[in-house]
XYZ file of C-alpha atoms in Angstrom:
166
model
C 118.992 92.175 152.108
C 115.350 93.090 152.818
C 112.592 90.677 151.856
C 110.802 91.465 148.627
C 107.990 93.890 149.371
C 104.721 91.995 149.754
C 101.562 92.982 151.686
C 101.134 89.545 153.312
C 104.693 89.698 154.667
C 103.941 93.092 156.153
C 100.786 91.701 157.771
C 102.765 88.767 159.196
C 105.441 91.051 160.632
C 102.753 93.246 162.193
C 101.060 90.192 163.705
C 104.371 88.986 165.142
C 104.983 92.427 166.636
C 101.683 92.022 168.514
C 102.298 88.424 169.655
C 105.317 86.526 170.902
C 104.881 83.657 168.447
C 102.469 82.586 165.744
C 102.032 79.468 163.631
C 101.072 79.622 159.960
C 97.645 78.242 160.909
C 97.113 80.928 163.577
C 98.293 83.633 161.171
C 95.950 82.340 158.460
C 92.988 82.386 160.840
C 93.838 85.914 162.056
C 94.652 87.428 158.661
C 92.138 85.608 156.490
C 94.639 83.798 154.242
C 95.382 80.111 153.758
C 97.862 78.448 156.105
C 99.936 77.360 153.100
C 100.234 80.948 151.901
C 101.178 82.172 155.391
C 103.684 79.318 155.750
C 105.317 80.257 152.441
C 105.650 83.935 153.406
C 106.952 83.076 156.893
C 109.658 80.954 155.256
C 110.533 83.847 152.950
C 110.778 86.216 155.925
C 113.029 83.664 157.638
C 115.187 83.475 154.534
C 115.917 87.195 154.897
C 116.427 87.000 158.665
C 113.234 88.721 159.841
C 111.683 85.697 161.582
C 112.855 82.376 162.964
C 111.261 79.129 164.010
C 110.811 78.572 167.727
C 112.177 75.291 169.048
C 109.339 73.095 170.308
C 109.118 69.530 171.494
C 106.071 68.946 169.281
C 107.314 68.340 165.747
C 103.918 69.118 164.213
C 103.559 72.667 165.561
C 105.873 75.218 163.936
C 105.646 78.572 165.721
C 107.575 81.559 164.380
C 108.875 84.682 166.129
C 110.618 87.879 165.142
C 114.388 87.713 165.201
C 116.259 90.289 167.206
C 116.954 93.170 164.857
C 120.655 93.677 164.310
C 121.990 96.940 165.659
C 122.977 99.407 163.036
C 122.020 102.726 161.550
C 119.986 101.392 158.595
C 116.729 99.647 159.457
C 115.796 99.411 155.806
C 112.886 100.856 153.897
C 110.508 97.999 154.758
C 111.116 98.393 158.487
C 110.501 102.163 158.333
C 107.288 101.642 156.358
C 106.078 99.068 158.903
C 106.890 101.460 161.757
C 104.936 104.234 160.064
C 101.999 101.910 159.305
C 101.971 100.615 162.887
C 101.889 104.178 164.208
C 99.071 105.193 161.841
C 97.088 102.138 162.977
C 97.712 103.107 166.631
C 96.479 106.660 166.030
C 93.291 105.335 164.391
C 92.558 102.765 167.121
C 94.014 104.125 170.362
C 90.568 105.265 171.494
C 89.671 101.550 171.826
C 92.668 100.709 174.047
C 92.249 100.007 177.773
C 92.728 103.182 179.828
C 96.183 102.191 181.075
C 97.369 101.807 177.453
C 95.494 104.774 175.930
C 98.445 107.181 176.059
C 101.593 107.104 174.010
C 104.936 108.780 174.382
C 105.419 110.126 170.865
C 107.584 113.205 170.614
C 110.164 114.867 168.412
C 112.777 117.559 168.867
C 115.231 119.495 166.799
C 118.673 119.143 168.340
C 121.870 120.989 167.490
C 124.631 118.385 167.387
C 128.011 117.992 165.792
C 128.827 114.636 164.117
C 130.488 113.223 167.247
C 127.515 114.214 169.441
C 125.126 112.681 166.905
C 126.909 109.337 167.341
C 126.985 109.710 171.127
C 123.257 110.465 171.384
C 122.481 107.481 169.126
C 124.624 105.206 171.302
C 122.913 106.460 174.467
C 119.449 105.803 173.023
C 120.450 102.305 171.858
C 121.905 101.528 175.301
C 118.730 102.660 177.040
C 116.460 100.645 174.728
C 118.667 97.519 174.857
C 117.678 97.010 178.499
C 114.077 96.475 177.396
C 114.685 94.839 174.000
C 116.190 91.737 175.618
C 113.572 91.519 178.350
C 111.333 88.463 178.466
C 107.574 89.040 178.078
C 105.502 89.352 181.257
C 101.723 89.245 181.854
C 101.616 93.074 181.934
C 104.273 93.902 179.324
C 103.282 93.937 175.685
C 105.271 94.868 172.568
C 105.802 98.601 172.224
C 107.422 100.199 169.189
C 110.431 102.387 169.926
C 111.528 104.391 166.911
C 114.406 106.859 167.001
C 115.727 108.567 163.896
C 118.643 110.942 164.246
C 119.614 112.591 160.967
C 120.823 115.986 159.763
C 118.025 118.312 158.714
C 118.667 119.728 155.254
C 117.139 122.842 153.735
C 113.866 122.363 151.895
C 115.138 123.851 148.618
C 117.005 121.431 146.401
C 120.781 121.493 146.654
C 123.425 119.454 144.995
C 125.765 119.717 147.996
C 125.652 120.293 151.734
C 125.175 123.843 153.028
C 128.559 125.474 153.564
C 130.019 125.475 157.057
C 130.419 128.918 158.578
């Protein structure tokens, strides 16, 4: 079940995509909200499985991190909107990025696949990305969005059923 749509939750998820961990106090300072408000929304995101507390030896500090997204075909509407928003923000600000980060690898293609091939291509993409999704952060590696959507293209005109097979 996705978390109820709320702009502060979207901001928190975006912030956590940029950083490994964040406390409610750090989030409040970065986003311009109160720490209590950020703490509440982090707990709500945790309730729906989007974030989790990081174990620390200091009982006073409560850092949060993104949970590993479960594999599956449906990322949910909120996740797709956050991906789109993150990409729009990148396009607006990429001119300010350091030279080594100024390029992106955005592309799209129309493929001709049967249902079995569609599943195979999806599995191959997931396998390739899994190698990097479980990788620990390094001084030179930062979070990078990887979005793949494989879906049948339908005609533009409205139809009540699928085009007939020929």
